[in-house]
């Protein structure tokens, strides 16, 4: 019998009969029965995969990073089997594992409701109990077309028609067969804990002109405990959902009739945004930036010159005025370069730091829009630093210091990533090399830890991305620092050096918070709407017990307003308990109660939004107590 030579990662190695399965090899080696799949010659394979050549075999256990994806993808097949058996006429499309779970998209004439999910779960449990093996088969593409056409799965046929390979693989468990690359668990019984979560609409292939499908989301874990933890996390995230809190706190709204992905700020939300923007203006001026403003539309020729037309056009909106084409700006860079070019620059003028709270438009598919965090129009705290090559290092460090101060001011932890050259990019190898090194060097000198994201840079240069961590430990992109040797070239930017010769400046693109919309979305969820006092749109509310206190309440409100506090008065003829509850729901930091006692003694009885009763105090005492906490943080 022909033999093959297999080496395991524990050092054991020997010959096996050709055609032995990965699972048999691992079992012969006393492998764990928890093993999910294996890596053979670097490729992920099912335990049932027959091995026909020599190679290294590594078991994949439940704790390995690939394992959850295999578990979840397998669970999506089980869900598809359950749905198909419960709802005759359903057509299956695709069902991948995603971060935190899986989904499967179905074409079905009726609408799935949340009430259907427990039924589907029950059917899935039955399938899991049956311990059905996931059986992989390789068949010719034509045979697969015939197979799926025969069972009426036209979406699979469409997918197959686009596949360029001679053979494809199918996976079957019980009576359910799917076109799939795999790998999968050895059997349905290997799913220890799963839950179906929600139903949503989704277009076939994400294309709004194609069939509307129904997507069922679920998740799976290797233990009940992990599943329970995740469900608790989802519950908490739901409570903090910024779309819901945005409505309850009356911060913003998004209207289908105005346009998807376009935010309308209500008074309290607009105030919150203004507070953040004022803080940003102050901090940029303190750090040697100059504030500028550019137009919303610029001629298409400029976007050709910048490279956006060739590399970013699908994300842009275009318009025409008097026969002239215009592009609505997706970035603020171009106007800033025109400011640079508006006069002759010498090395003594550099670095030049131009800052704009720049509103940009970027096309996002309607399916991915999400509250404030994925929108089509947003405002960036954007700046461009023009400097000499010698100044790049200190400028990057200056930006890193700025980011760290701001993250501390808002109370966020953060992580850094260095993103390198993507496939679609412009500029010479030397420039990319130089720019990437400059970014890396600055982080090293500041002793900052960072990860490398290969190929994730912008098309015009490498970048440092800073991701903040919120209260639920989720990562959000905020600051980026991008090094750009290319745009200065395209726009022929120059400065006169010490040698009286013309030189090319370096351009740094950077944002600190990134999209203000997105940042506010994150802020709302991080604080669950209970913003720090300096960011609270309303910092205190005066609550009267009876209308006998109205006049004094008016005086107190005026006094506090003049002291710089954002304060409102609630003089409605409602019970005090009701007013307090409402102010608590509005997450107002201080409630200042005024009854007959307070009127006669000339003060207030403050309560905090967490329910703490601070007892009677005079207005002066109250102002002294809140002190500087109503002001934005300051830095040395
Ligand atoms: Zn699959
Ligand atoms: Zn830029």
XYZ file of C-alpha atoms and ligand atoms in Angstrom:
638
model
C 0.000 0.000 0.000
C 1.215 3.478 -0.817
C 2.236 5.530 2.203
C 2.580 9.198 3.016
C 4.770 10.843 5.623
C 3.012 13.082 8.169
C 4.694 15.318 10.716
C 2.703 16.707 13.659
C 3.350 19.948 15.489
C 4.252 18.048 18.676
C 7.259 16.560 16.881
C 5.730 13.103 16.284
C 6.114 11.915 12.707
C 5.524 8.711 10.817
C 4.090 7.064 7.723
C 0.397 6.507 7.188
C -1.483 4.745 4.403
C -2.292 7.191 1.618
C -5.873 8.437 1.976
C -5.855 8.445 5.776
C -8.012 11.298 7.085
C -6.660 14.207 9.106
C -8.884 13.111 11.974
C -7.548 9.526 11.886
C -3.952 10.757 12.034
C -4.717 12.980 15.027
C -6.682 10.200 16.780
C -3.784 7.770 16.266
C -1.628 10.341 18.019
C -4.040 10.454 20.997
C -5.290 13.847 19.908
C -7.981 15.671 21.840
C -11.577 14.774 20.995
C -12.272 18.522 21.157
C -10.389 19.040 17.904
C -12.441 21.089 15.450
C -10.450 20.864 12.222
C -6.821 20.790 11.119
C -4.224 22.649 9.130
C -2.508 20.496 6.519
C 0.433 22.031 4.684
C -0.845 25.380 5.952
C -4.366 24.936 4.579
C -7.428 24.577 6.823
C -9.068 21.172 6.267
C -11.902 19.121 7.752
C -10.960 16.266 10.036
C -12.599 14.001 7.451
C -10.314 15.202 4.637
C -8.272 12.296 3.131
C -4.554 13.106 2.976
C -2.738 11.954 -0.162
C 0.650 13.672 0.032
C 3.383 14.175 2.638
C 3.034 17.192 4.892
C 2.796 18.883 8.275
C -0.488 18.482 10.146
C -1.566 20.802 12.973
C -4.786 20.243 14.944
C -7.162 23.216 15.338
C -8.747 23.166 18.807
C -11.629 25.236 20.231
C -9.220 27.846 21.578
C -7.498 28.453 18.234
C -8.428 31.660 16.420
C -9.862 29.864 13.349
C -12.088 27.588 15.423
C -14.934 29.997 16.177
C -15.320 30.791 12.495
C -15.566 27.088 11.642
C -18.094 26.527 14.433
C -20.232 29.488 13.371
C -20.119 28.678 9.695
C -21.155 25.104 10.492
C -23.998 26.431 12.646
C -25.169 28.575 9.728
C -25.458 25.408 7.596
C -27.485 23.778 10.377
C -29.736 26.827 10.492
C -30.209 26.685 6.715
C -31.164 23.016 6.971
C -33.680 23.817 9.721
C -35.180 26.754 7.804
C -35.470 24.750 4.616
C -37.268 21.926 6.395
C -39.640 24.246 8.301
C -40.507 26.635 5.466
C -41.135 24.880 2.158
C -40.212 27.022 -0.837
C -37.308 28.791 0.852
C -34.260 29.277 -1.356
C -30.838 29.498 0.225
C -28.163 31.986 -0.836
C -25.063 32.491 1.303
C -24.354 32.014 5.004
C -20.924 33.110 6.202
C -19.424 33.432 9.662
C -18.971 37.065 10.642
C -17.368 38.813 13.588
C -19.310 37.671 16.662
C -21.535 35.194 14.855
C -23.003 34.164 11.520
C -25.927 34.786 9.233
C -27.703 33.093 6.371
C -29.673 34.952 3.676
C -32.886 33.331 2.458
C -35.283 34.084 -0.358
C -38.769 33.407 0.972
C -42.148 34.733 -0.101
C -43.376 35.213 3.480
C -41.686 37.295 6.146
C -39.729 35.696 8.961
C -40.583 37.215 12.325
C -38.696 37.114 15.636
C -41.380 34.621 16.758
C -40.080 32.157 14.134
C -36.624 32.068 15.722
C -37.438 29.743 18.681
C -39.039 27.272 16.247
C -35.958 27.305 14.051
C -33.753 26.896 17.129
C -35.780 23.859 18.219
C -35.351 22.264 14.789
C -31.618 23.041 14.909
C -31.299 21.346 18.302
C -32.870 18.262 16.752
C -30.336 18.310 13.911
C -27.486 18.726 16.406
C -28.781 15.739 18.414
C -28.880 13.591 15.286
C -25.074 13.876 15.113
C -25.065 14.220 11.312
C -21.588 14.246 9.749
C -20.681 17.175 7.452
C -19.676 15.306 4.315
C -17.415 17.042 1.814
C -17.475 16.112 -1.867
C -15.548 17.449 -4.808
C -17.549 17.478 -8.001
C -17.168 19.148 -11.381
C -18.599 22.604 -11.726
C -21.048 21.435 -14.390
C -22.225 18.603 -12.206
C -22.775 21.100 -9.371
C -24.818 23.371 -11.652
C -27.017 20.388 -12.517
C -27.314 19.384 -8.882
C -28.383 22.808 -7.557
C -30.602 23.560 -10.564
C -32.278 20.213 -9.909
C -33.239 21.187 -6.351
C -34.332 24.679 -7.396
C -31.481 26.559 -5.743
C -31.041 29.186 -8.457
C -28.827 31.451 -6.307
C -26.266 28.667 -5.976
C -26.429 28.198 -9.750
C -25.709 31.916 -10.220
C -22.716 31.700 -7.879
C -21.437 28.601 -9.689
C -21.653 30.328 -13.055
C -19.124 32.879 -11.824
C -16.671 30.322 -10.461
C -13.669 29.768 -12.678
C -12.578 26.411 -11.283
C -13.060 22.966 -12.860
C -14.178 21.431 -9.599
C -16.010 22.786 -6.590
C -16.756 21.368 -3.159
C -20.135 20.668 -1.607
C -20.958 19.894 1.994
C -23.886 17.780 3.021
C -25.376 17.061 6.417
C -28.545 14.956 6.422
C -30.741 16.051 3.518
C -29.152 19.520 3.237
C -26.451 20.179 0.676
C -24.584 23.443 0.191
C -21.991 24.789 -2.185
C -19.148 25.606 0.164
C -15.401 25.838 0.504
C -15.493 24.717 4.139
C -13.968 23.606 6.348
C -16.634 22.400 8.741
C -16.917 20.612 12.057
C -16.831 16.814 11.745
C -20.495 16.566 12.754
C -23.532 18.608 13.799
C -23.213 17.336 17.386
C -20.040 19.410 17.795
C -22.045 22.621 18.253
C -22.138 23.124 22.047
C -23.986 26.467 22.330
C -25.796 28.694 19.859
C -28.549 31.300 19.702
C -30.467 32.962 16.896
C -30.557 36.721 17.356
C -32.501 38.694 14.782
C -34.036 38.960 11.321
C -33.211 41.735 8.847
C -33.600 42.514 5.164
C -30.587 42.273 2.855
C -30.232 42.597 -0.902
C -28.825 39.690 -2.896
C -25.124 40.501 -3.294
C -25.641 43.804 -1.475
C -27.161 45.263 -4.655
C -30.334 47.285 -4.117
C -31.494 46.482 -7.660
C -31.505 42.769 -6.919
C -33.816 40.523 -4.933
C -34.622 41.516 -1.345
C -33.659 38.609 0.895
C -34.182 37.901 4.566
C -31.164 37.533 6.779
C -31.239 35.588 10.012
C -28.404 36.386 12.403
C -27.142 34.032 15.060
C -24.079 33.242 17.084
C -22.352 30.168 18.475
C -19.695 29.461 21.078
C -17.779 26.474 22.405
C -19.349 26.838 25.860
C -22.694 27.906 27.318
C -20.897 30.329 29.602
C -19.262 32.206 26.709
C -22.602 32.351 24.941
C -24.310 33.765 28.058
C -21.561 36.379 28.436
C -21.974 37.411 24.837
C -25.756 37.676 25.162
C -25.307 39.889 28.241
C -22.909 42.062 26.242
C -25.475 42.380 23.443
C -28.140 43.343 25.972
C -25.897 46.066 27.403
C -24.996 47.306 23.910
C -28.705 47.527 23.079
C -29.360 49.659 26.155
C -26.567 51.984 25.098
C -27.500 52.057 21.403
C -26.836 55.650 20.325
C -29.788 55.664 17.917
C -32.169 54.938 20.753
C -30.455 57.287 23.247
C -30.197 59.927 20.531
C -33.988 59.863 20.302
C -34.615 59.670 24.060
C -32.177 62.501 24.829
C -33.498 64.456 21.815
C -30.016 64.864 20.314
C -30.504 64.126 16.611
C -32.668 62.445 14.003
C -32.236 60.955 10.558
C -35.142 61.278 8.136
C -35.808 59.069 5.168
C -37.413 62.053 3.404
C -34.263 64.161 3.913
C -31.924 61.391 2.805
C -30.375 58.326 4.404
C -27.076 58.885 6.181
C -27.773 62.619 6.676
C -27.889 63.695 10.314
C -30.179 66.454 11.568
C -28.963 67.853 14.879
C -31.586 68.935 17.421
C -30.784 71.730 19.925
C -29.193 69.500 22.585
C -27.222 67.465 20.039
C -26.091 70.587 18.199
C -24.948 71.999 21.540
C -23.021 68.814 22.353
C -21.358 69.018 18.969
C -20.582 72.717 19.435
C -18.952 71.987 22.805
C -16.695 69.406 21.188
C -15.901 71.692 18.264
C -15.107 74.647 20.564
C -12.816 72.400 22.577
C -11.105 71.357 19.350
C -10.679 74.908 18.065
C -9.129 75.983 21.347
C -6.748 73.023 21.449
C -5.686 73.416 17.811
C -4.939 77.119 18.275
C -2.934 76.279 21.402
C -0.828 73.869 19.362
C 0.092 76.213 16.553
C -2.606 75.292 14.007
C -4.384 77.946 11.935
C -8.120 77.618 11.266
C -9.181 77.635 7.600
C -12.390 76.906 5.672
C -12.865 75.561 2.163
C -15.824 75.192 -0.241
C -18.104 72.137 -0.444
C -17.656 71.660 -4.211
C -14.507 71.994 -6.262
C -14.065 71.628 -10.002
C -13.692 68.085 -11.303
C -10.299 68.959 -12.854
C -8.897 69.452 -9.366
C -10.105 65.995 -8.347
C -8.387 64.595 -11.431
C -5.191 66.346 -10.451
C -5.401 65.066 -6.860
C -6.003 61.477 -7.978
C -9.381 61.272 -6.244
C -11.184 61.060 -9.572
C -9.206 57.972 -10.565
C -8.958 56.319 -7.174
C -11.927 57.466 -5.141
C -14.613 58.383 -7.669
C -17.085 55.666 -6.656
C -17.279 57.260 -3.184
C -17.888 60.791 -4.493
C -20.919 62.844 -5.556
C -20.713 64.978 -8.673
C -22.673 67.950 -9.879
C -22.717 70.304 -12.845
C -23.015 74.081 -12.814
C -23.117 76.090 -16.076
C -21.687 73.128 -17.960
C -18.769 72.839 -15.557
C -18.342 69.594 -13.629
C -17.879 69.774 -9.863
C -17.095 67.136 -7.262
C -18.468 67.476 -3.728
C -15.468 67.107 -1.468
C -14.929 63.716 0.160
C -11.793 65.112 1.843
C -10.514 68.568 2.715
C -6.983 68.288 1.346
C -7.345 70.073 -1.979
C -8.432 73.502 -0.705
C -5.670 73.386 1.885
C -3.123 72.840 -0.866
C -4.500 75.837 -2.727
C -3.944 77.906 0.430
C -0.378 76.621 0.570
C 0.141 77.535 -3.070
C -1.352 81.009 -2.676
C 2.068 82.457 -1.929
C 5.737 81.655 -2.088
C 6.751 79.623 0.973
C 10.166 79.576 2.589
C 11.533 77.007 5.016
C 10.968 79.637 7.703
C 7.178 79.384 7.128
C 7.203 75.655 7.881
C 5.665 73.737 9.456
C 2.362 75.170 8.283
C -0.554 73.549 10.119
C -3.977 74.202 8.575
C -7.023 73.032 10.528
C -10.603 72.785 9.317
C -13.758 71.366 10.824
C -14.420 70.152 7.315
C -17.755 68.716 6.253
C -17.367 65.965 3.652
C -19.670 63.681 1.680
C -18.836 60.080 0.927
C -21.059 57.588 -0.756
C -21.807 54.590 1.453
C -24.256 51.923 0.348
C -27.590 52.421 2.070
C -27.334 48.902 3.528
C -24.276 49.765 5.645
C -25.494 53.114 6.997
C -25.831 52.995 10.771
C -26.983 55.865 13.008
C -24.144 58.324 13.506
C -21.322 55.860 12.983
C -21.837 55.189 9.254
C -23.245 58.238 7.475
C -22.947 59.946 4.108
C -22.250 63.464 5.323
C -19.950 64.102 8.238
C -17.544 66.647 9.650
C -13.924 65.825 10.312
C -11.524 67.602 12.636
C -9.107 67.632 9.763
C -5.696 69.217 9.474
C -2.882 69.193 6.970
C 0.645 69.821 8.094
C 3.098 70.982 5.434
C 6.669 70.575 6.576
C 10.230 69.890 5.502
C 11.369 66.255 5.448
C 13.448 67.034 8.562
C 10.367 68.156 10.471
C 8.276 65.035 9.755
C 9.418 63.181 12.850
C 8.717 65.983 15.342
C 5.380 66.804 13.662
C 4.198 63.193 13.925
C 5.217 63.118 17.560
C 3.318 66.380 18.099
C 0.184 64.817 16.638
C 0.622 61.689 18.778
C 0.872 63.907 21.886
C -2.276 65.714 20.793
C -4.156 62.422 20.336
C -3.059 61.147 23.739
C -4.189 64.382 25.466
C -7.586 64.260 23.773
C -8.125 60.558 24.535
C -7.350 61.314 28.186
C -9.713 64.295 28.160
C -12.588 62.053 27.055
C -11.452 59.147 29.234
C -10.750 56.638 26.472
C -8.083 53.967 26.235
C -6.657 53.418 22.763
C -4.549 51.202 20.514
C -2.277 52.098 17.611
C -1.901 50.459 14.215
C 0.487 51.125 11.374
C -1.116 50.535 7.964
C 1.180 49.903 5.045
C 0.913 50.149 1.249
C -2.299 48.797 -0.316
C -2.528 47.176 -3.749
C -4.297 50.159 -5.299
C -1.955 53.064 -4.628
C 0.044 55.890 -6.156
C 3.615 57.031 -5.489
C 7.108 55.554 -5.742
C 8.466 52.664 -3.689
C 11.093 54.955 -2.155
C 8.506 57.444 -0.943
C 6.372 54.706 0.585
C 9.386 53.249 2.316
C 10.464 56.627 3.686
C 6.988 57.603 4.873
C 6.322 54.233 6.525
C 9.629 54.455 8.376
C 8.891 58.019 9.544
C 5.593 56.950 11.124
C 7.108 53.881 12.739
C 10.082 55.815 14.079
C 7.889 58.397 15.827
C 5.866 55.688 17.633
C 9.050 53.891 18.690
C 10.574 57.080 20.071
C 7.447 57.660 22.128
C 7.528 54.048 23.393
C 4.053 53.392 22.019
C 2.978 49.849 21.235
C 1.480 49.300 17.804
C 0.342 46.586 15.451
C 1.075 46.424 11.737
C -1.863 46.195 9.316
C -0.265 45.110 6.063
C -1.820 46.664 2.946
C -4.345 48.779 4.860
C -2.845 52.210 4.074
C -4.575 54.989 2.086
C -3.982 55.014 -1.659
C -1.627 57.987 -1.296
C 0.390 56.984 1.753
C 0.890 54.871 4.875
C -0.864 55.825 8.098
C -1.095 55.413 11.829
C -4.618 54.587 12.973
C -5.602 55.093 16.572
C -8.518 53.012 17.788
C -10.223 53.936 21.008
C -11.715 51.358 23.359
C -15.171 52.071 24.746
C -16.824 50.951 27.978
C -17.874 47.661 26.346
C -14.313 47.077 25.129
C -15.237 47.677 21.494
C -12.654 49.280 19.208
C -13.519 52.379 17.192
C -11.385 54.089 14.612
C -10.769 57.720 15.550
C -7.433 59.441 14.882
C -5.294 58.824 11.832
C -1.993 60.316 10.781
C -1.188 59.843 7.100
C 2.089 60.633 5.514
C 1.802 61.853 1.933
C 4.643 62.491 -0.497
C 2.348 62.278 -3.483
C -0.131 65.151 -3.374
C 2.658 67.762 -2.960
C 4.118 66.273 -6.148
C 0.843 66.385 -8.060
C 0.155 69.971 -7.022
C 3.795 71.000 -7.400
C 4.014 72.400 -3.886
C 7.387 73.953 -3.111
C 9.308 75.908 -0.518
C 12.568 77.791 -0.759
C 15.156 76.052 1.394
C 18.123 77.469 3.303
C 20.120 76.835 0.138
C 17.798 79.201 -1.790
C 16.699 76.244 -3.929
C 13.163 74.953 -4.434
C 12.202 71.850 -2.410
C 9.130 69.693 -2.087
C 7.347 69.869 1.305
C 5.929 66.767 2.977
C 2.207 66.761 3.652
C 0.658 65.072 6.686
C -3.087 64.473 6.746
C -4.403 63.959 10.240
C -7.611 63.844 12.231
C -7.866 63.508 16.009
C -11.473 62.481 16.622
C -12.091 61.656 12.958
C -15.740 62.029 12.037
C -17.423 64.152 14.714
C -20.711 62.363 14.000
C -19.158 58.974 14.554
C -17.274 60.157 17.619
C -20.492 61.445 19.182
C -22.146 58.102 18.424
C -19.314 56.354 20.265
C -19.436 58.915 23.077
C -23.174 58.343 23.600
C -22.688 54.560 23.846
C -19.549 54.805 25.985
C -21.226 57.002 28.599
C -24.701 55.497 28.031
C -25.831 59.097 27.495
C -24.556 60.285 30.908
C -21.880 62.601 29.536
C -19.208 64.154 31.722
C -20.514 67.437 33.095
C -18.466 69.605 30.740
C -20.126 67.854 27.775
C -23.661 67.676 29.155
C -25.938 69.863 27.031
C -27.897 70.644 30.205
C -25.696 70.627 33.301
C -28.376 71.357 35.883
C -32.131 71.658 36.084
C -34.000 73.683 38.689
C -37.034 71.728 39.984
C -39.781 73.461 41.942
C -41.975 71.646 44.459
C -44.913 74.099 44.164
C -45.536 77.306 42.258
C -44.748 79.238 45.465
C -41.105 78.637 44.524
C -41.421 79.906 40.936
C -40.111 83.390 41.496
C -37.077 82.307 43.521
C -36.407 79.508 40.997
C -36.268 82.157 38.270
C -33.671 84.120 40.242
C -31.566 81.007 40.860
C -31.684 80.055 37.186
C -30.555 83.539 36.103
C -27.776 83.540 38.635
C -26.453 80.148 37.485
C -26.743 81.063 33.797
C -24.656 84.172 34.466
C -22.078 82.013 36.272
C -21.645 80.042 33.013
C -23.724 76.982 33.892
C -26.046 75.463 31.260
C -29.200 75.350 33.336
C -32.923 74.971 32.688
C -35.915 75.381 35.010
C -38.763 72.894 35.249
C -41.689 74.902 36.686
C -44.405 72.548 35.462
C -47.239 71.715 37.770
C -46.080 68.116 38.202
C -45.109 66.052 41.231
C -41.465 66.479 42.279
C -40.843 62.732 41.977
C -42.016 62.815 38.370
C -39.775 65.771 37.532
C -36.768 64.066 39.150
C -37.371 60.837 37.255
C -37.600 62.710 34.000
C -34.382 64.657 34.636
C -32.662 61.373 35.533
C -33.789 59.826 32.250
C -32.378 62.900 30.511
C -29.091 62.150 32.377
C -28.851 65.735 33.652
C -25.934 65.807 36.145
C -27.554 68.056 38.804
C -31.156 68.513 39.881
C -31.614 71.571 42.085
C -34.762 71.147 44.173
C -36.484 74.281 45.484
C -39.398 74.047 47.956
C -40.629 76.416 50.661
C -37.639 75.556 52.884
C -35.132 76.422 50.167
C -36.955 79.679 49.346
C -36.922 80.832 52.952
C -33.271 79.844 53.502
C -32.166 81.217 50.085
C -30.552 78.136 48.529
C -31.135 74.785 46.784
C -31.094 71.072 47.627
C -29.085 69.429 44.817
C -29.390 65.784 43.788
C -27.115 64.013 41.336
C -28.306 61.940 38.378
C -27.060 58.835 40.214
C -29.541 59.558 43.029
C -27.203 61.110 45.592
C -28.884 63.741 47.822
C -26.388 66.539 48.524
C -28.577 68.347 51.120
C -29.235 72.066 51.335
C -26.603 74.541 50.185
C -26.461 78.173 49.115
C -25.926 79.053 45.445
C -22.352 80.104 46.227
C -21.708 76.779 47.914
C -23.154 74.924 44.928
C -21.008 76.902 42.470
C -17.921 76.267 44.595
C -18.736 72.555 44.686
C -19.036 72.075 40.935
C -16.041 74.393 40.442
C -14.128 73.662 37.276
C -15.904 70.412 36.393
C -18.307 72.352 34.186
C -15.393 73.550 32.010
C -13.597 71.530 29.297
C -10.375 69.874 30.517
C -7.162 71.845 30.121
C -3.657 70.604 29.460
C -0.263 71.895 30.561
Zn -20.725 27.074 3.832
Zn -6.251 65.202 3.648
